């Protein structure tokens, strides 16, 4: 059996198109575009790339992008002042502070200062709490994107065995909550889990979010499992390569022979994150304007 490749890139393109169409309707209905403010402190090269792609995607979707680039030595007080100003700004529907922040800044304090109703990353404790108790709020973009791919492929997840590998606040924990809400039987595995291969073996759904190149082996998987690979790891360069290959947390080549469907790296979960960010921003705009969020967003 060769697993079907779950094309996150194509799914994300479709989602971005739907968001763009609704963003146009939002602008006609309210006389203003939905707006996303992105704050970048310092010059981390990977963060600069992310922030640039978020800006481009936001503008392409017909929304307003407000970029705030601050020097690495910005004080926490200055950053908190900017967040307050964005909270109060009616043109701003969503606020994203790019992580990681420079070491002298307290990430939890900064995230905690964002209005939960503009927290399109879903990182605020209020949104984590809303997700935990089943209230509507904002769900972190990567796990929500994984969930969209899973339900698109599998439909009803009721009663399926799901194993999430990784327990981060950004992916593992919210992913487990979403799967639980969808009536899956959920296990969260992590670095202290005993006999991880045996735990993974019972999973109909595996979500790997550990950040270790090709750690999940084909032999661990149940026949016909659906595999969502959140990892993006760069291998050391092989002979003659300038840069190493990008790989996920799952041994894709091996898993293809056992799984029924699997997300590739790149082109799987990665493109979903920005598409869901745009979606969350437009949802925030509808809610902040007191309008009903359209179906299918
Ligand atoms: N850094 C890497 N990914 C993300 C993300 O999704 N949101 C924020 N705020 N920072 C990040």
Short mmCIF file of N, CA and C in Angstrom, two decimals, residues 131-239:
data_model
loop_
_atom_site.label_atom_id
_atom_site.label_comp_id
_atom_site.label_asym_id
_atom_site.label_seq_id
_atom_site.Cartn_x
_atom_site.Cartn_y
_atom_site.Cartn_z
N UNK A 131 -10.80 26.94 25.11
CA UNK A 131 -10.68 25.67 24.36
C UNK A 131 -10.89 24.48 25.30
N UNK A 132 -10.31 24.58 26.49
CA UNK A 132 -10.40 23.47 27.44
C UNK A 132 -11.85 23.20 27.88
N UNK A 133 -12.66 24.28 28.00
CA UNK A 133 -14.03 24.06 28.47
C UNK A 133 -15.06 24.09 27.33
N UNK A 134 -14.59 24.23 26.10
CA UNK A 134 -15.49 24.14 24.95
C UNK A 134 -16.22 25.43 24.62
N UNK A 135 -15.66 26.57 25.03
CA UNK A 135 -16.25 27.86 24.61
C UNK A 135 -15.56 28.33 23.35
N UNK A 136 -16.25 29.20 22.58
CA UNK A 136 -15.60 29.65 21.36
C UNK A 136 -14.61 30.76 21.71
N UNK A 137 -13.46 30.67 21.07
CA UNK A 137 -12.39 31.63 21.31
C UNK A 137 -11.47 31.56 20.10
N UNK A 138 -10.18 31.60 20.33
CA UNK A 138 -9.23 31.38 19.24
C UNK A 138 -8.35 30.20 19.55
N UNK A 139 -8.19 29.33 18.54
CA UNK A 139 -7.40 28.12 18.68
C UNK A 139 -6.08 28.33 17.93
N UNK A 140 -4.95 27.94 18.52
CA UNK A 140 -3.67 28.11 17.83
C UNK A 140 -3.70 27.55 16.39
N UNK A 141 -3.04 28.29 15.51
CA UNK A 141 -3.20 28.07 14.07
C UNK A 141 -2.73 26.69 13.60
N UNK A 142 -1.60 26.22 14.12
CA UNK A 142 -1.08 24.95 13.60
C UNK A 142 -1.99 23.77 13.97
N UNK A 143 -2.37 23.60 15.24
CA UNK A 143 -3.27 22.48 15.52
C UNK A 143 -4.63 22.61 14.83
N UNK A 144 -5.14 23.84 14.71
CA UNK A 144 -6.43 23.98 14.02
C UNK A 144 -6.28 23.57 12.55
N UNK A 145 -5.16 23.92 11.95
CA UNK A 145 -4.89 23.50 10.56
C UNK A 145 -4.80 21.98 10.45
N UNK A 146 -4.15 21.34 11.43
CA UNK A 146 -4.05 19.87 11.43
C UNK A 146 -5.45 19.26 11.50
N UNK A 147 -6.29 19.86 12.34
CA UNK A 147 -7.64 19.35 12.53
C UNK A 147 -8.45 19.46 11.24
N UNK A 148 -8.27 20.57 10.53
CA UNK A 148 -8.98 20.74 9.26
C UNK A 148 -8.56 19.65 8.27
N UNK A 149 -7.26 19.35 8.22
CA UNK A 149 -6.79 18.31 7.30
C UNK A 149 -7.36 16.95 7.70
N UNK A 150 -7.41 16.70 9.00
CA UNK A 150 -7.92 15.40 9.49
C UNK A 150 -9.40 15.23 9.19
N UNK A 151 -10.19 16.26 9.47
CA UNK A 151 -11.64 16.09 9.26
C UNK A 151 -11.96 16.08 7.77
N UNK A 152 -11.17 16.79 6.98
CA UNK A 152 -11.37 16.76 5.53
C UNK A 152 -11.15 15.34 5.01
N UNK A 153 -10.17 14.67 5.59
CA UNK A 153 -9.84 13.34 5.08
C UNK A 153 -10.72 12.25 5.70
N UNK A 154 -10.96 12.36 7.03
CA UNK A 154 -11.61 11.25 7.75
C UNK A 154 -13.07 11.50 8.08
N UNK A 155 -13.53 12.74 7.95
CA UNK A 155 -14.91 13.04 8.35
C UNK A 155 -15.04 12.94 9.86
N UNK A 156 -15.93 12.08 10.32
CA UNK A 156 -16.20 11.93 11.75
C UNK A 156 -15.04 11.19 12.44
N UNK A 157 -14.51 11.80 13.50
CA UNK A 157 -13.38 11.17 14.20
C UNK A 157 -13.83 10.39 15.45
N UNK A 158 -15.13 10.32 15.67
CA UNK A 158 -15.67 9.68 16.87
C UNK A 158 -15.09 8.30 17.10
N UNK A 159 -14.58 8.08 18.29
CA UNK A 159 -14.13 6.75 18.69
C UNK A 159 -12.78 6.35 18.14
N UNK A 160 -12.19 7.18 17.30
CA UNK A 160 -10.87 6.81 16.77
C UNK A 160 -9.81 7.01 17.84
N UNK A 161 -8.77 6.20 17.78
CA UNK A 161 -7.64 6.32 18.71
C UNK A 161 -6.66 7.33 18.12
N UNK A 162 -6.43 8.41 18.86
CA UNK A 162 -5.49 9.43 18.39
C UNK A 162 -4.32 9.53 19.36
N UNK A 163 -3.11 9.53 18.83
CA UNK A 163 -1.93 9.73 19.66
C UNK A 163 -1.21 11.00 19.20
N UNK A 164 -1.09 11.93 20.12
CA UNK A 164 -0.37 13.18 19.86
C UNK A 164 1.00 13.04 20.51
N UNK A 165 2.05 13.20 19.72
CA UNK A 165 3.39 13.10 20.30
C UNK A 165 3.93 14.52 20.45
N UNK A 166 4.11 14.94 21.69
CA UNK A 166 4.53 16.31 21.98
C UNK A 166 3.46 16.99 22.81
N UNK A 167 3.89 17.78 23.81
CA UNK A 167 2.92 18.37 24.74
C UNK A 167 3.09 19.87 24.88
N UNK A 168 3.51 20.53 23.79
CA UNK A 168 3.71 21.98 23.86
C UNK A 168 2.37 22.70 24.00
N UNK A 169 2.44 23.92 24.53
CA UNK A 169 1.22 24.74 24.63
C UNK A 169 0.74 25.17 23.25
N UNK A 170 1.65 25.22 22.29
CA UNK A 170 1.31 25.76 20.96
C UNK A 170 0.73 24.69 20.05
N UNK A 171 1.20 23.45 20.18
CA UNK A 171 0.69 22.38 19.30
C UNK A 171 0.09 21.21 20.07
N UNK A 172 0.89 20.51 20.86
CA UNK A 172 0.45 19.24 21.44
C UNK A 172 -0.82 19.35 22.28
N UNK A 173 -0.81 20.27 23.26
CA UNK A 173 -1.98 20.36 24.16
C UNK A 173 -3.25 20.80 23.42
N UNK A 174 -3.20 21.91 22.64
CA UNK A 174 -4.44 22.27 21.93
C UNK A 174 -4.87 21.21 20.91
N UNK A 175 -3.92 20.52 20.31
CA UNK A 175 -4.27 19.45 19.36
C UNK A 175 -5.07 18.36 20.07
N UNK A 176 -4.60 17.98 21.26
CA UNK A 176 -5.28 16.94 22.03
C UNK A 176 -6.70 17.40 22.39
N UNK A 177 -6.84 18.66 22.76
CA UNK A 177 -8.17 19.19 23.12
C UNK A 177 -9.11 19.12 21.93
N UNK A 178 -8.60 19.50 20.76
CA UNK A 178 -9.44 19.49 19.56
C UNK A 178 -9.89 18.08 19.21
N UNK A 179 -8.96 17.13 19.32
CA UNK A 179 -9.29 15.73 19.01
C UNK A 179 -10.32 15.20 20.01
N UNK A 180 -10.15 15.59 21.27
CA UNK A 180 -11.08 15.17 22.31
C UNK A 180 -12.48 15.75 22.03
N UNK A 181 -12.52 17.02 21.65
CA UNK A 181 -13.80 17.66 21.30
C UNK A 181 -14.47 16.94 20.15
N UNK A 182 -13.65 16.34 19.27
CA UNK A 182 -14.19 15.62 18.12
C UNK A 182 -14.48 14.16 18.47
N UNK A 183 -14.44 13.85 19.77
CA UNK A 183 -14.80 12.52 20.28
C UNK A 183 -13.81 11.40 19.95
N UNK A 184 -12.55 11.79 19.67
CA UNK A 184 -11.51 10.77 19.54
C UNK A 184 -11.09 10.34 20.94
N UNK A 185 -10.46 9.18 21.03
CA UNK A 185 -9.84 8.73 22.28
C UNK A 185 -8.39 9.16 22.21
N UNK A 186 -7.99 10.05 23.11
CA UNK A 186 -6.73 10.78 22.90
C UNK A 186 -5.66 10.40 23.92
N UNK A 187 -4.47 10.15 23.43
CA UNK A 187 -3.29 9.96 24.28
C UNK A 187 -2.27 11.03 23.92
N UNK A 188 -1.71 11.67 24.93
CA UNK A 188 -0.60 12.59 24.67
C UNK A 188 0.69 11.90 25.11
N UNK A 189 1.57 11.66 24.15
CA UNK A 189 2.86 11.06 24.46
C UNK A 189 3.93 12.15 24.47
N UNK A 190 5.03 11.91 25.18
CA UNK A 190 6.08 12.92 25.28
C UNK A 190 7.40 12.24 25.60
N UNK A 191 8.41 13.06 25.92
CA UNK A 191 9.76 12.49 26.05
C UNK A 191 9.88 11.46 27.18
N UNK A 192 8.98 11.49 28.15
CA UNK A 192 9.08 10.51 29.25
C UNK A 192 8.15 9.31 29.04
N UNK A 193 7.44 9.28 27.93
CA UNK A 193 6.53 8.15 27.68
C UNK A 193 7.32 6.85 27.59
N UNK A 194 6.82 5.82 28.29
CA UNK A 194 7.48 4.52 28.20
C UNK A 194 6.97 3.78 26.99
N UNK A 195 7.84 3.18 26.26
CA UNK A 195 7.49 2.37 25.09
C UNK A 195 6.61 3.13 24.08
N UNK A 196 7.16 4.23 23.59
CA UNK A 196 6.45 5.05 22.61
C UNK A 196 6.00 4.24 21.38
N UNK A 197 6.85 3.34 20.86
CA UNK A 197 6.38 2.57 19.70
C UNK A 197 5.07 1.83 19.97
N UNK A 198 4.93 1.27 21.17
CA UNK A 198 3.70 0.52 21.49
C UNK A 198 2.50 1.47 21.60
N UNK A 199 2.73 2.67 22.10
CA UNK A 199 1.64 3.64 22.22
C UNK A 199 1.19 4.07 20.81
N UNK A 200 2.17 4.35 19.95
CA UNK A 200 1.86 4.80 18.60
C UNK A 200 1.14 3.69 17.81
N UNK A 201 1.48 2.43 18.14
CA UNK A 201 0.94 1.28 17.40
C UNK A 201 -0.59 1.21 17.44
N UNK A 202 -1.19 1.75 18.51
CA UNK A 202 -2.64 1.63 18.59
C UNK A 202 -3.38 2.79 17.92
N UNK A 203 -2.62 3.75 17.38
CA UNK A 203 -3.26 4.97 16.89
C UNK A 203 -3.82 4.85 15.48
N UNK A 204 -5.10 5.24 15.34
CA UNK A 204 -5.67 5.44 14.00
C UNK A 204 -5.18 6.77 13.43
N UNK A 205 -4.92 7.72 14.36
CA UNK A 205 -4.43 9.05 13.98
C UNK A 205 -3.17 9.33 14.78
N UNK A 206 -2.10 9.67 14.08
CA UNK A 206 -0.86 10.06 14.77
C UNK A 206 -0.56 11.51 14.41
N UNK A 207 -0.38 12.34 15.43
CA UNK A 207 0.07 13.71 15.18
C UNK A 207 1.44 13.85 15.84
N UNK A 208 2.46 14.07 15.03
CA UNK A 208 3.83 14.13 15.55
C UNK A 208 4.28 15.58 15.60
N UNK A 209 4.59 16.05 16.81
CA UNK A 209 5.00 17.44 17.00
C UNK A 209 6.08 17.50 18.06
N UNK A 210 7.23 16.93 17.73
CA UNK A 210 8.32 16.87 18.69
C UNK A 210 9.56 17.65 18.25
N UNK A 211 9.71 17.84 16.95
CA UNK A 211 10.90 18.55 16.48
C UNK A 211 12.15 17.69 16.46
N UNK A 212 11.98 16.40 16.18
CA UNK A 212 13.16 15.50 16.02
C UNK A 212 13.05 14.77 14.70
N UNK A 213 14.05 14.99 13.87
CA UNK A 213 14.02 14.51 12.50
C UNK A 213 13.74 13.01 12.41
N UNK A 214 12.71 12.65 11.68
CA UNK A 214 12.39 11.26 11.32
C UNK A 214 12.40 10.31 12.52
N UNK A 215 11.94 10.81 13.67
CA UNK A 215 11.96 10.01 14.89
C UNK A 215 10.92 8.88 14.87
N UNK A 216 9.76 9.15 14.27
CA UNK A 216 8.68 8.16 14.26
C UNK A 216 8.91 7.20 13.09
N UNK A 217 9.07 5.94 13.42
CA UNK A 217 9.44 4.93 12.42
C UNK A 217 8.21 4.22 11.85
N UNK A 218 8.37 3.75 10.63
CA UNK A 218 7.29 3.03 9.95
C UNK A 218 6.77 1.86 10.77
N UNK A 219 7.68 1.13 11.42
CA UNK A 219 7.29 -0.08 12.17
C UNK A 219 6.41 0.27 13.37
N UNK A 220 6.42 1.52 13.82
CA UNK A 220 5.61 1.91 14.98
C UNK A 220 4.14 2.06 14.60
N UNK A 221 3.89 2.29 13.31
CA UNK A 221 2.54 2.67 12.89
C UNK A 221 1.63 1.48 12.73
N UNK A 222 0.35 1.72 13.03
CA UNK A 222 -0.69 0.72 12.75
C UNK A 222 -0.97 0.77 11.25
N UNK A 223 -1.30 -0.36 10.67
CA UNK A 223 -1.66 -0.41 9.25
C UNK A 223 -2.83 0.53 8.97
N UNK A 224 -2.68 1.39 8.00
CA UNK A 224 -3.81 2.25 7.62
C UNK A 224 -3.97 3.51 8.46
N UNK A 225 -3.00 3.80 9.33
CA UNK A 225 -3.11 5.01 10.16
C UNK A 225 -3.05 6.27 9.29
N UNK A 226 -3.62 7.34 9.84
CA UNK A 226 -3.51 8.66 9.20
C UNK A 226 -2.48 9.45 10.00
N UNK A 227 -1.48 9.97 9.30
CA UNK A 227 -0.33 10.57 9.98
C UNK A 227 -0.20 12.05 9.62
N UNK A 228 -0.18 12.87 10.67
CA UNK A 228 -0.01 14.32 10.50
C UNK A 228 1.35 14.69 11.10
N UNK A 229 2.21 15.19 10.26
CA UNK A 229 3.60 15.46 10.67
C UNK A 229 3.81 16.97 10.80
N UNK A 230 3.92 17.44 12.03
CA UNK A 230 4.04 18.87 12.28
C UNK A 230 5.52 19.32 12.25
N UNK A 231 6.43 18.37 12.34
CA UNK A 231 7.86 18.71 12.44
C UNK A 231 8.42 19.32 11.17
N UNK A 232 9.32 20.27 11.35
CA UNK A 232 10.12 20.78 10.22
C UNK A 232 11.55 20.80 10.72
N UNK A 233 12.35 19.85 10.26
CA UNK A 233 13.73 19.72 10.74
C UNK A 233 14.68 19.72 9.56
N UNK A 234 15.79 20.38 9.73
CA UNK A 234 16.76 20.37 8.64
C UNK A 234 17.87 19.36 8.97
N UNK A 235 18.07 18.40 8.06
CA UNK A 235 19.14 17.42 8.25
C UNK A 235 20.49 18.08 7.98
N UNK A 236 21.57 17.53 8.54
CA UNK A 236 22.89 18.05 8.17
C UNK A 236 23.11 17.83 6.67
N UNK A 237 23.82 18.74 6.00
CA UNK A 237 24.00 18.58 4.55
C UNK A 237 24.72 17.28 4.21
N UNK A 238 24.21 16.59 3.19
CA UNK A 238 24.90 15.39 2.69
C UNK A 238 26.01 15.86 1.74
N UNK A 239 26.85 14.91 1.32
CA UNK A 239 27.93 15.22 0.36
C UNK A 239 27.38 16.02 -0.81
#
